[in-house]
Short mmCIF file of C-alpha atoms in Angstrom, two decimals:
data_model
loop_
_atom_site.label_atom_id
_atom_site.label_comp_id
_atom_site.label_asym_id
_atom_site.label_seq_id
_atom_site.Cartn_x
_atom_site.Cartn_y
_atom_site.Cartn_z
CA MET L 770 -7.28 21.15 -36.86
CA ALA L 771 -7.09 18.88 -33.80
CA MET L 772 -6.32 15.85 -35.99
CA LEU L 773 -3.58 17.78 -37.81
CA LEU L 774 -1.97 18.77 -34.49
CA GLU L 775 -2.10 15.16 -33.30
CA ASP L 776 -0.36 14.01 -36.52
CA VAL L 777 2.36 16.62 -36.02
CA LEU L 778 2.94 15.51 -32.43
CA ARG L 779 3.17 11.85 -33.42
CA SER L 780 5.65 12.72 -36.17
CA ILE L 781 7.82 14.60 -33.66
CA GLU L 782 7.68 11.66 -31.25
CA LEU L 783 8.73 9.26 -34.01
CA TRP L 784 11.64 11.50 -34.95
CA LEU L 785 12.79 11.74 -31.33
CA ARG L 786 12.64 7.96 -31.03
CA LEU L 787 14.69 7.40 -34.17
CA ILE L 788 17.55 9.71 -33.21
CA LYS L 789 18.13 7.90 -29.92
CA LYS L 790 20.57 5.00 -30.13
CA PRO L 791 20.75 2.55 -27.21
CA GLN L 792 24.24 1.72 -25.99
CA PRO L 793 25.23 -1.97 -25.92
CA GLN L 794 26.15 -3.52 -22.59
CA THR L 795 29.82 -4.46 -22.35
CA TYR L 796 30.15 -6.41 -19.08
CA VAL L 797 27.93 -9.25 -17.84
CA ASN L 798 28.32 -11.23 -14.61
CA PRO L 799 26.21 -14.43 -14.87
CA ASN L 800 26.75 -15.28 -11.18
CA LEU L 801 24.59 -12.46 -9.80
CA ASP L 802 21.23 -13.14 -8.18
CA PRO L 803 18.27 -11.69 -10.14
CA VAL L 804 16.95 -8.26 -9.15
CA LEU L 805 13.40 -6.95 -9.62
CA LEU L 806 12.81 -3.17 -9.44
CA VAL L 807 9.39 -1.97 -8.21
CA PRO L 808 8.53 1.76 -8.58
CA GLY L 809 6.12 4.01 -6.67
CA VAL L 810 3.39 6.51 -7.53
CA GLY L 811 3.67 7.72 -11.11
CA GLY L 812 6.74 5.55 -11.67
CA SER L 813 5.42 3.37 -14.52
CA ILE L 814 4.76 4.21 -18.13
CA LEU L 815 1.07 3.67 -18.93
CA ASN L 816 -0.25 3.00 -22.44
CA SER L 817 -3.79 3.50 -23.66
CA VAL L 818 -5.06 0.63 -25.83
CA SER L 819 -7.90 1.19 -28.30
CA VAL L 820 -10.66 -1.40 -27.86
CA THR L 821 -11.48 -1.18 -31.58
CA ASP L 822 -8.14 -1.79 -33.30
CA GLY L 823 -5.73 -2.58 -30.44
CA SER L 824 -3.43 0.35 -31.20
CA GLN L 825 -1.42 1.75 -28.29
CA GLU L 826 -0.09 5.16 -27.30
CA ARG L 827 1.79 6.32 -24.23
CA VAL L 828 -0.39 8.48 -21.99
CA TRP L 829 1.82 8.60 -18.87
CA VAL L 830 4.03 10.41 -18.80
CA ARG L 831 4.66 12.52 -21.90
CA PHE L 832 6.11 15.90 -22.76
CA LEU L 833 3.94 16.60 -25.80
CA SER L 834 0.16 16.96 -25.24
CA ALA L 835 0.55 15.59 -21.70
CA GLU L 836 -2.41 17.50 -20.23
CA TYR L 837 -4.76 16.48 -23.03
CA LYS L 838 -3.86 12.78 -22.79
CA LEU L 839 -4.24 12.78 -19.02
CA LYS L 840 -7.75 14.25 -19.20
CA THR L 841 -8.99 12.07 -22.06
CA LYS L 842 -7.32 8.75 -21.22
CA LEU L 843 -6.44 8.62 -17.51
CA TRP L 844 -9.23 10.44 -15.67
CA SER L 845 -11.18 7.71 -13.92
CA ARG L 846 -14.11 6.69 -11.73
CA TYR L 847 -13.91 4.18 -8.88
CA ASP L 848 -16.02 1.01 -8.95
CA PRO L 849 -16.68 -0.13 -5.34
CA SER L 850 -17.82 -3.57 -6.51
CA THR L 851 -14.35 -4.39 -7.83
CA GLY L 852 -12.10 -2.00 -5.90
CA LYS L 853 -10.76 -0.76 -9.23
CA THR L 854 -10.76 2.69 -10.77
CA GLU L 855 -11.90 2.60 -14.41
CA THR L 856 -10.89 5.02 -17.15
CA LEU L 857 -13.67 7.41 -18.22
CA ASP L 858 -12.93 6.79 -21.90
CA PRO L 859 -15.10 3.77 -22.90
CA LYS L 860 -13.05 3.28 -26.07
CA SER L 861 -9.75 2.47 -24.39
CA THR L 862 -8.10 0.53 -21.58
CA ILE L 863 -4.84 1.13 -19.71
CA VAL L 864 -1.92 -1.31 -19.79
CA VAL L 865 1.72 -1.30 -18.67
CA PRO L 866 4.25 -2.07 -21.42
CA GLU L 867 6.46 -5.12 -20.81
CA ASP L 868 9.31 -4.16 -23.19
CA ARG L 869 12.84 -4.93 -21.98
CA HIS L 870 11.47 -7.42 -19.45
CA GLY L 871 9.56 -4.69 -17.63
CA LEU L 872 12.45 -2.20 -17.43
CA HIS L 873 11.22 0.06 -20.23
CA ALA L 874 8.19 1.12 -18.18
CA ILE L 875 10.23 2.24 -15.16
CA ASP L 876 13.38 3.61 -16.80
CA VAL L 877 12.80 7.04 -18.39
CA LEU L 878 9.07 7.73 -18.20
CA ASP L 879 9.13 9.81 -21.39
CA PRO L 880 11.73 8.00 -23.52
CA ASP L 881 11.15 10.41 -26.42
CA LEU L 882 12.27 13.42 -24.39
CA VAL L 883 15.75 14.58 -25.43
CA ILE L 884 16.21 17.81 -23.46
CA GLY L 885 15.49 17.91 -19.73
CA SER L 886 14.93 14.17 -19.46
CA GLU L 887 16.20 14.27 -15.86
CA ALA L 888 12.72 15.48 -14.90
CA VAL L 889 11.17 12.17 -15.94
CA CYS L 890 14.00 9.75 -15.18
CA TYR L 891 12.95 7.14 -12.65
CA PHE L 892 15.12 4.04 -12.22
CA HIS L 893 17.36 5.06 -15.15
CA ASP L 894 20.52 5.87 -13.18
CA MET L 895 20.16 2.74 -11.07
CA ILE L 896 19.66 0.55 -14.14
CA VAL L 897 22.81 1.98 -15.75
CA GLN L 898 24.76 1.52 -12.52
CA MET L 899 23.64 -2.07 -12.10
CA GLN L 900 24.55 -2.86 -15.69
CA ASN L 901 28.03 -1.58 -14.91
CA TRP L 902 28.11 -4.10 -12.06
CA GLY L 903 27.33 -6.89 -14.52
CA TYR L 904 23.53 -7.18 -14.34
CA GLU L 905 21.89 -8.09 -17.64
CA GLU L 906 18.39 -7.21 -18.77
CA GLY L 907 16.20 -10.29 -18.99
CA LYS L 908 18.75 -12.48 -17.19
CA THR L 909 19.46 -10.85 -13.85
CA LEU L 910 17.70 -7.47 -14.07
CA PHE L 911 13.94 -6.96 -14.43
CA GLY L 912 11.25 -4.36 -13.77
CA PHE L 913 7.67 -4.51 -12.50
CA GLY L 914 5.57 -1.61 -13.72
CA TYR L 915 1.93 -1.31 -12.66
CA ASP L 916 -1.09 0.98 -12.90
CA PHE L 917 -0.27 3.25 -9.94
CA ARG L 918 -3.86 4.60 -9.88
CA GLN L 919 -5.05 1.30 -8.45
CA SER L 920 -4.99 -0.09 -4.93
CA ASN L 921 -1.76 -1.66 -3.75
CA ARG L 922 -3.69 -4.87 -3.08
CA LEU L 923 -5.76 -5.03 -6.26
CA GLN L 924 -6.08 -8.71 -7.18
CA GLU L 925 -5.01 -8.13 -10.79
CA THR L 926 -1.77 -6.54 -9.61
CA MET L 927 -1.16 -9.28 -7.04
CA ASP L 928 -1.63 -11.95 -9.73
CA ARG L 929 0.79 -10.19 -12.09
CA PHE L 930 3.37 -9.87 -9.32
CA ALA L 931 3.13 -13.58 -8.52
CA GLU L 932 3.60 -14.44 -12.19
CA LYS L 933 6.59 -12.09 -12.40
CA LEU L 934 8.32 -13.69 -9.41
CA GLU L 935 7.86 -17.18 -10.84
CA LEU L 936 9.11 -16.03 -14.26
CA LEU L 937 12.26 -14.48 -12.79
CA TYR L 938 12.94 -17.49 -10.59
CA ASN L 939 12.78 -19.84 -13.57
CA ALA L 940 14.74 -17.50 -15.86
CA ALA L 941 17.55 -17.39 -13.29
CA GLY L 942 17.73 -21.17 -13.01
CA GLY L 943 16.11 -21.40 -9.60
CA LYS L 944 17.93 -18.51 -7.95
CA LYS L 945 15.91 -16.52 -5.42
CA ILE L 946 15.17 -12.86 -6.20
CA ASN L 947 16.34 -9.62 -4.64
CA LEU L 948 13.55 -7.02 -4.62
CA ILE L 949 14.29 -3.29 -4.68
CA SER L 950 11.18 -1.16 -4.16
CA HIS L 951 10.85 2.61 -4.13
CA SER L 952 8.20 4.70 -2.37
CA MET L 953 4.68 3.26 -2.65
CA GLY L 954 6.18 0.18 -4.29
CA GLY L 955 7.11 -0.80 -0.73
CA LEU L 956 3.41 -0.90 0.21
CA LEU L 957 2.64 -3.03 -2.84
CA VAL L 958 5.38 -5.51 -1.93
CA LYS L 959 4.24 -5.55 1.70
CA CYS L 960 0.62 -6.23 0.67
CA PHE L 961 1.74 -9.11 -1.53
CA MET L 962 3.96 -10.52 1.21
CA CYS L 963 1.04 -10.51 3.65
CA LEU L 964 -1.51 -11.96 1.21
CA HIS L 965 0.84 -14.51 -0.41
CA SER L 966 3.55 -15.20 2.14
CA ASP L 967 4.16 -18.73 0.82
CA ILE L 968 4.94 -17.47 -2.69
CA PHE L 969 7.03 -14.63 -1.28
CA GLU L 970 9.12 -16.99 0.84
CA LYS L 971 9.58 -19.40 -2.08
CA TYR L 972 10.95 -16.84 -4.53
CA VAL L 973 12.40 -13.88 -2.57
CA LYS L 974 15.85 -13.77 -0.97
CA LYS L 975 16.18 -10.09 0.00
CA TRP L 976 13.88 -7.10 -0.02
CA ILE L 977 15.39 -3.60 -0.02
CA ALA L 978 12.83 -0.83 0.52
CA ILE L 979 13.80 2.73 -0.42
CA SER L 980 11.81 5.76 0.83
CA ALA L 981 8.78 3.61 1.61
CA PRO L 982 5.83 5.37 3.34
CA PHE L 983 5.26 2.41 5.66
CA GLN L 984 2.91 4.48 7.81
CA GLY L 985 1.80 6.87 5.08
CA ALA L 986 2.67 10.43 4.07
CA PRO L 987 -0.13 12.43 5.78
CA GLY L 988 1.11 15.95 5.06
CA CYS L 989 1.61 15.47 1.32
CA THR L 990 -1.56 13.40 0.95
CA ASN L 991 -3.86 15.92 2.64
CA SER L 992 -2.51 18.75 0.48
CA THR L 993 -2.88 16.52 -2.61
CA PHE L 994 -6.57 15.97 -1.88
CA LEU L 995 -7.18 19.69 -1.52
CA ASN L 996 -4.74 21.27 -3.97
CA GLY L 997 -3.31 18.54 -6.19
CA MET L 998 0.37 17.73 -6.72
CA SER L 999 3.13 18.25 -9.28
CA PHE L 1000 4.82 15.09 -10.49
CA VAL L 1001 7.51 17.16 -12.20
CA GLU L 1002 8.91 20.03 -10.13
CA GLY L 1003 10.46 23.28 -11.30
CA TRP L 1004 9.96 25.02 -14.62
CA GLU L 1005 9.43 21.70 -16.43
CA GLN L 1006 6.00 21.23 -14.83
CA ASN L 1007 4.67 23.95 -17.15
CA PHE L 1008 5.16 21.56 -20.05
CA PHE L 1009 3.69 18.46 -18.43
CA ILE L 1010 0.61 18.30 -16.23
CA SER L 1011 -1.00 20.96 -14.04
CA LYS L 1012 -1.62 20.42 -10.34
CA TRP L 1013 -5.36 20.78 -10.89
CA SER L 1014 -5.48 18.03 -13.53
CA MET L 1015 -3.44 15.77 -11.25
CA HIS L 1016 -5.86 16.58 -8.44
CA GLN L 1017 -8.83 15.47 -10.54
CA LEU L 1018 -7.01 12.25 -11.41
CA LEU L 1019 -5.86 11.33 -7.91
CA ILE L 1020 -9.20 12.03 -6.19
CA GLU L 1021 -10.44 8.71 -7.63
CA CYS L 1022 -7.26 6.68 -7.07
CA PRO L 1023 -7.33 4.11 -4.23
CA SER L 1024 -3.52 4.23 -4.05
CA ILE L 1025 -3.59 7.85 -2.84
CA TYR L 1026 -6.12 7.05 -0.10
CA GLU L 1027 -3.78 4.27 1.01
CA LEU L 1028 -1.06 6.89 1.55
CA MET L 1029 -3.12 8.97 3.98
CA GLY L 1030 -1.58 7.25 6.94
CA CYS L 1031 -2.17 4.18 9.04
CA PRO L 1032 -5.18 4.93 11.28
CA ASN L 1033 -3.66 3.02 14.21
CA PHE L 1034 -0.06 4.21 14.04
CA GLN L 1035 1.15 6.01 17.15
CA TRP L 1036 2.96 9.07 15.81
CA LYS L 1037 5.47 10.82 18.03
CA HIS L 1038 3.65 14.01 17.02
CA THR L 1039 0.19 13.47 15.57
CA PRO L 1040 -0.18 14.96 12.06
CA VAL L 1041 -3.07 17.42 11.94
CA LEU L 1042 -5.06 19.51 9.49
CA GLU L 1043 -5.28 23.03 10.90
CA LEU L 1044 -7.67 25.82 9.93
CA TRP L 1045 -7.95 29.41 11.01
CA ARG L 1046 -11.75 29.85 11.35
CA GLU L 1047 -13.84 32.92 12.09
CA ARG L 1048 -16.14 32.38 15.08
CA LEU L 1049 -18.69 34.60 16.80
CA HIS L 1050 -18.41 34.87 20.57
CA SER L 1051 -21.13 35.69 23.06
CA ASP L 1052 -20.23 39.35 22.90
CA GLY L 1053 -21.19 39.37 19.22
CA LYS L 1054 -17.65 40.02 18.03
CA SER L 1055 -15.85 37.73 15.60
CA HIS L 1056 -12.54 36.13 16.45
CA ALA L 1057 -10.11 34.01 14.46
CA ILE L 1058 -9.50 30.67 16.12
CA LEU L 1059 -6.98 28.02 15.10
CA GLU L 1060 -8.70 24.63 14.92
CA SER L 1061 -6.72 21.36 14.74
CA TYR L 1062 -8.11 18.14 13.33
CA PRO L 1063 -6.26 14.83 13.86
CA PRO L 1064 -6.39 12.20 11.06
CA CYS L 1065 -9.83 10.75 11.82
CA ASP L 1066 -11.48 14.14 12.32
CA SER L 1067 -9.83 15.68 9.25
CA ILE L 1068 -11.82 13.32 6.99
CA GLU L 1069 -14.95 15.41 7.55
CA ILE L 1070 -13.05 18.57 6.55
CA LEU L 1071 -11.92 16.92 3.32
CA LYS L 1072 -15.48 15.82 2.57
CA GLN L 1073 -16.88 19.30 3.08
CA ALA L 1074 -14.11 20.94 1.05
CA LEU L 1075 -14.66 18.61 -1.93
CA ILE L 1076 -18.44 18.22 -1.73
CA ASN L 1077 -19.00 20.21 -4.94
CA ASN L 1078 -15.85 19.18 -6.79
CA THR L 1079 -16.63 18.27 -10.42
CA VAL L 1080 -14.82 17.48 -13.63
CA ASN L 1081 -15.94 18.29 -17.16
CA TYR L 1082 -15.50 15.26 -19.40
CA GLU L 1083 -16.71 15.37 -22.99
CA GLY L 1084 -19.00 18.28 -22.11
CA GLU L 1085 -20.57 16.55 -19.10
CA GLU L 1086 -20.08 17.70 -15.51
CA LEU L 1087 -19.20 14.67 -13.36
CA PRO L 1088 -19.12 14.87 -9.55
CA LEU L 1089 -15.75 14.05 -7.96
CA PRO L 1090 -16.16 14.47 -4.19
CA PHE L 1091 -13.98 12.88 -1.55
CA ASN L 1092 -14.77 9.19 -2.04
CA SER L 1093 -15.90 7.46 1.17
CA GLU L 1094 -16.06 4.08 -0.59
CA ILE L 1095 -12.39 4.30 -1.49
CA LEU L 1096 -11.60 5.27 2.11
CA LYS L 1097 -13.29 2.08 3.34
CA TRP L 1098 -11.17 0.05 0.92
CA ALA L 1099 -8.01 1.89 2.03
CA ASN L 1100 -8.71 1.23 5.71
CA LYS L 1101 -8.94 -2.48 4.92
CA THR L 1102 -5.59 -2.20 3.13
CA TRP L 1103 -4.06 -0.72 6.27
CA GLU L 1104 -5.40 -3.64 8.31
CA ILE L 1105 -3.61 -5.99 5.94
CA LEU L 1106 -0.39 -3.98 6.00
CA SER L 1107 -0.42 -3.82 9.80
CA SER L 1108 -0.56 -7.62 10.07
CA ALA L 1109 2.32 -8.32 7.65
CA LYS L 1110 5.09 -10.65 8.87
CA LEU L 1111 8.47 -11.19 7.28
CA PRO L 1112 8.69 -14.84 6.16
CA PRO L 1113 11.58 -16.91 7.55
CA GLY L 1114 14.63 -16.84 5.32
CA VAL L 1115 13.83 -13.45 3.74
CA LYS L 1116 16.20 -10.62 4.66
CA PHE L 1117 14.81 -7.09 4.82
CA TYR L 1118 16.73 -3.82 4.45
CA ASN L 1119 15.38 -0.28 4.80
CA ILE L 1120 16.82 2.89 3.24
CA TYR L 1121 15.07 6.16 4.04
CA GLY L 1122 15.66 9.76 2.98
CA THR L 1123 16.69 12.45 5.46
CA ASN L 1124 17.76 16.06 5.77
CA LEU L 1125 14.83 17.70 3.97
CA GLU L 1126 11.84 19.52 5.43
CA THR L 1127 8.93 17.13 4.92
CA PRO L 1128 5.24 18.07 5.26
CA HIS L 1129 3.70 16.51 8.35
CA SER L 1130 0.79 18.80 9.21
CA ILE L 1131 -0.85 21.46 7.04
CA CYS L 1132 -2.54 24.75 7.88
CA TYR L 1133 -4.93 26.97 5.88
CA GLY L 1134 -5.72 30.61 6.49
CA ASN L 1135 -4.22 32.87 9.13
CA ALA L 1136 -5.30 35.09 11.99
CA ASP L 1137 -5.89 38.04 9.64
CA LYS L 1138 -7.61 36.05 6.87
CA PRO L 1139 -9.45 33.09 8.41
CA VAL L 1140 -11.22 30.48 6.27
CA SER L 1141 -14.89 31.37 5.91
CA ASP L 1142 -15.95 28.57 3.51
CA LEU L 1143 -14.38 25.11 3.55
CA GLN L 1144 -14.87 24.82 -0.20
CA ASP L 1145 -12.34 27.65 -0.57
CA LEU L 1146 -9.61 25.32 0.68
CA ARG L 1147 -9.14 24.05 -2.88
CA TYR L 1148 -7.94 27.51 -3.91
CA LEU L 1149 -5.84 28.39 -0.86
CA GLU L 1150 -2.14 27.76 -0.44
CA ALA L 1151 -1.26 25.45 2.41
CA ARG L 1152 1.42 26.19 4.98
CA TYR L 1153 3.31 23.17 6.24
CA VAL L 1154 4.57 22.06 9.60
CA CYS L 1155 7.56 19.97 8.58
CA VAL L 1156 9.64 17.19 10.08
CA ASP L 1157 12.78 15.43 8.92
CA GLY L 1158 12.41 13.26 5.84
CA ASP L 1159 12.94 13.20 2.09
CA GLY L 1160 10.51 15.99 1.25
CA THR L 1161 7.60 13.56 0.83
CA VAL L 1162 7.88 10.75 3.39
CA PRO L 1163 8.75 11.54 7.02
CA VAL L 1164 11.64 9.58 8.52
CA GLU L 1165 9.30 8.36 11.25
CA SER L 1166 7.00 6.74 8.69
CA ALA L 1167 9.78 5.30 6.52
CA LYS L 1168 11.60 3.69 9.47
CA ALA L 1169 8.43 2.14 10.95
CA ASP L 1170 8.43 -0.94 8.71
CA GLY L 1171 7.44 -3.33 11.51
CA PHE L 1172 10.10 -5.90 10.63
CA ASP L 1173 13.29 -7.23 12.14
CA ALA L 1174 15.45 -5.44 9.58
CA GLU L 1175 19.01 -6.45 8.80
CA GLU L 1176 19.90 -2.76 8.51
CA ARG L 1177 18.14 0.62 8.41
CA VAL L 1178 20.14 3.37 6.76
CA GLY L 1179 19.37 7.05 6.29
CA ILE L 1180 20.67 8.91 3.25
CA PRO L 1181 20.27 12.69 2.80
CA GLY L 1182 18.28 13.13 -0.38
CA GLU L 1183 15.01 14.02 -2.06
CA HIS L 1184 12.26 11.42 -2.38
CA ARG L 1185 12.81 10.55 -6.04
CA GLY L 1186 16.29 12.05 -6.36
CA ILE L 1187 17.63 9.54 -3.85
CA LEU L 1188 17.51 6.96 -6.66
CA CYS L 1189 20.46 8.79 -8.25
CA GLU L 1190 22.62 9.09 -5.11
CA PRO L 1191 26.13 7.53 -5.32
CA HIS L 1192 25.92 6.68 -1.61
CA LEU L 1193 22.78 4.64 -2.31
CA PHE L 1194 24.55 2.75 -5.09
CA ARG L 1195 27.48 1.90 -2.82
CA ILE L 1196 25.18 0.48 -0.16
CA LEU L 1197 23.14 -1.49 -2.70
CA LYS L 1198 26.27 -2.95 -4.26
CA HIS L 1199 27.42 -4.19 -0.88
CA TRP L 1200 24.05 -5.64 0.14
CA LEU L 1201 23.55 -7.32 -3.24
CA ARG L 1202 27.14 -8.62 -3.21
CA ALA L 1203 27.56 -7.33 -6.73
CA GLY L 1204 31.16 -7.48 -7.90
CA ASP L 1205 34.41 -7.46 -5.97
CA PRO L 1206 34.45 -6.31 -2.33
CA ASP L 1207 34.74 -2.56 -1.88
CA PRO L 1208 38.28 -1.93 -0.54
CA PHE L 1209 37.00 1.14 1.33
CA TYR L 1210 33.92 -0.52 2.74
CA ASN L 1211 33.67 -0.44 6.51
CA PRO L 1212 30.77 -2.15 8.33
CA VAL L 1213 30.48 0.87 10.63
CA ASN L 1214 31.24 3.87 8.43
CA ASP L 1215 29.18 2.61 5.52
CA TYR L 1216 26.13 2.73 7.75
CA VAL L 1217 26.60 6.40 8.60
CA ILE L 1218 24.13 9.06 7.65
CA LEU L 1219 26.20 11.63 5.81
CA PRO L 1220 26.16 14.85 7.84
CA THR L 1221 22.53 15.52 8.72
CA ALA L 1222 23.23 18.55 10.88
CA PHE L 1223 26.21 20.82 11.11
CA GLU L 1224 27.31 24.07 12.68
CA MET L 1225 30.28 26.19 11.68
CA GLU L 1226 31.93 28.75 13.91
CA ARG L 1227 34.79 31.12 13.14
CA HIS L 1228 36.35 33.75 15.40
CA LYS L 1229 39.61 35.63 15.97
CA GLU L 1230 41.40 35.98 19.25
CA LYS L 1231 44.78 37.72 19.68
CA GLY L 1232 45.72 37.22 16.04
CA VAL L 1233 44.72 33.57 16.01
CA GLU L 1234 41.84 32.56 13.74
CA VAL L 1235 39.92 29.47 14.87
CA ALA L 1236 37.34 27.67 12.72
CA SER L 1237 35.33 24.62 13.81
CA LEU L 1238 32.82 22.49 11.95
CA LYS L 1239 30.51 20.37 14.10
CA GLU L 1240 28.57 17.59 12.41
CA GLU L 1241 26.09 15.00 13.68
CA TRP L 1242 26.29 11.43 12.39
CA GLU L 1243 23.99 8.51 13.08
CA ILE L 1244 25.64 5.10 13.30
CA ILE L 1245 23.78 1.97 12.21
CA SER L 1246 25.51 -1.09 13.61
CA ASN L 1247 24.87 -4.40 15.31
CA ASP L 1248 25.33 -4.81 19.04
CA GLN L 1249 26.75 -7.90 20.69
CA ASP L 1250 23.40 -9.66 20.58
CA GLY L 1251 23.09 -9.12 16.84
CA GLN L 1252 20.26 -6.61 17.21
CA CYS L 1253 20.23 -3.55 15.01
CA ASN L 1254 21.11 -0.45 17.01
CA THR L 1255 20.07 2.85 15.47
CA GLY L 1256 20.07 5.05 18.53
CA ASP L 1257 23.79 5.83 18.97
CA LYS L 1258 24.90 9.20 17.75
CA MET L 1259 28.46 10.39 17.41
CA SER L 1260 29.52 14.02 17.32
CA LEU L 1261 32.29 14.88 14.87
CA SER L 1262 34.13 18.20 15.02
CA SER L 1263 36.79 19.43 12.61
CA ILE L 1264 38.88 22.25 14.10
CA SER L 1265 41.36 24.48 12.28
CA VAL L 1266 43.63 27.09 13.89
CA LEU L 1267 45.49 29.70 11.81
CA GLN L 1268 48.09 32.08 13.31
CA GLU L 1269 49.62 34.86 11.23
CA GLY L 1270 53.17 35.99 11.95
CA ALA L 1271 55.53 38.62 10.71
CA ASN L 1272 56.45 38.90 7.01
CA ASN L 1273 53.25 37.15 5.93
CA SER L 1274 54.30 33.90 7.60
CA HIS L 1275 51.63 31.73 9.19
CA SER L 1276 51.16 28.47 11.06
CA GLU L 1277 48.25 26.08 10.80
CA ALA L 1278 47.01 23.20 12.94
CA HIS L 1279 44.18 20.82 12.10
CA ALA L 1280 42.51 18.20 14.27
CA THR L 1281 39.49 15.93 14.14
CA VAL L 1282 37.66 15.23 17.40
CA PHE L 1283 35.17 12.38 17.88
CA VAL L 1284 32.80 12.34 20.85
CA HIS L 1285 31.44 8.84 21.48
CA PRO L 1286 28.39 8.30 23.72
CA GLY L 1287 28.95 5.81 26.53
CA ASN L 1288 26.55 3.32 28.12
CA ASP L 1289 27.00 4.95 31.54
CA GLY L 1290 26.03 8.38 30.32
CA LYS L 1291 29.65 9.52 30.03
CA GLN L 1292 31.32 10.53 26.79
CA SER L 1293 34.70 9.47 25.48
CA ILE L 1294 36.81 11.87 23.44
CA GLU L 1295 39.03 10.70 20.58
CA LEU L 1296 41.58 13.04 18.97
CA ASN L 1297 42.44 11.99 15.46
CA ALA L 1298 44.12 13.32 12.29
CA LEU L 1299 46.29 15.94 13.99
CA ALA L 1300 48.36 17.95 11.53
CA VAL L 1301 50.62 21.00 11.94
CA SER L 1302 52.23 23.07 9.19
CA VAL L 1303 54.49 26.12 9.37
CA ASP L 1304 55.08 28.52 6.50
CA ALA L 1305 58.20 30.59 7.15
CA SER L 1306 58.09 32.49 3.90
#
């Protein structure tokens, strides 16, 4: 029965593949510098290769039999002697497909999915956009997929990345490469840059990091260790992989431990793991007390909560506790990342997501129902203390790259959804110098965070209706010394006044008011776009 079902699923996949017809590229610009796209966690297709006959099948990510393939082919155990996590299945190994010069693995993660493919699109929209600018696969546009379960500094990955850079450099006739990384891909690039700065300087011209957790994503990572995570959000997750199965996968992945947060980073507000615990006082009565554990102390809570965590593989119960050996490896990774220097001649740009509540600290239990057993944390729903970010990576972490950046730009958007934002494409096109100059491009306004905060007021007074919209914008510009200035904020207010007269006549006036901060603490007011209209009907 199981074999029959597998044959049916493979037949469906083949049919889905056949009915899809790739569209030919119409415009190519041979003068563009080559671009290499580097994804983050879960952003690469992974294939399982049979050690007996060499046959391959996609195991990440897939719509049909996703849960089964994850459990049988991707569940792993960490080997501290190599720093690598090895698949539990002894009859297979995991590889990243290199089709389309590496782009296939990071484009649509389930290329056989026809309906709802937006859920598993990764760099797809960006690839299409860049092809419209004249980039050509295999000539000026490439992808670097990798086994995201592994450490960001695994030697195998570093060797493949070095080979990829050399290959691109030669394929482009000696032109240096522009790197575009997303999410954890930024940590991989940063590790390589630190460990192989000479190679990086030789081949790389620009590095653009998007939504990179440069100092980790502590809120999301802590909840992942205790409760798992959903790679696909919304109703689609019911057809892919459960949070519990993802939890059992990620508990043995060095990459996730490397996202816990830099141990030495000085947060503005320290991320904590909070628990409501029941304690007995001297009077013999029990009280619920809120306990807070900063990053170092929260490790012991994670260990206790996962001490009896197991996974059933092929009928055998295997222990999967919090892995202290992986934590040691991850701490060494953070030492490497903290010492990274940008090589001379390489320009760095940082784009980070804003305007979404992003987990920073997590809390379990409450005053009425305190946590009595730490092992229950795996089954409790976490409450989050959030900060500004992209829903996964806090702005504070993403901006703390440690480099002398050419520009740092915030774009309102979700962690993975930001890769589809038109505003992102406009900025990338300008930085990459792809195509003709944008006639509407302005070196000040293009580096504006689209409204991150706004207030709207409306009231009536003596027959006059007044409406005002107040927005907050952050300007990214260079000061007279050429240093990047990200601290200036400008207030923008749009005011409308409507007055109704007799016989349904009315008058309207519109104005835009800018409030500029001054160096001496004063503010300057600029009235712009004043318009008046009278309807005498």
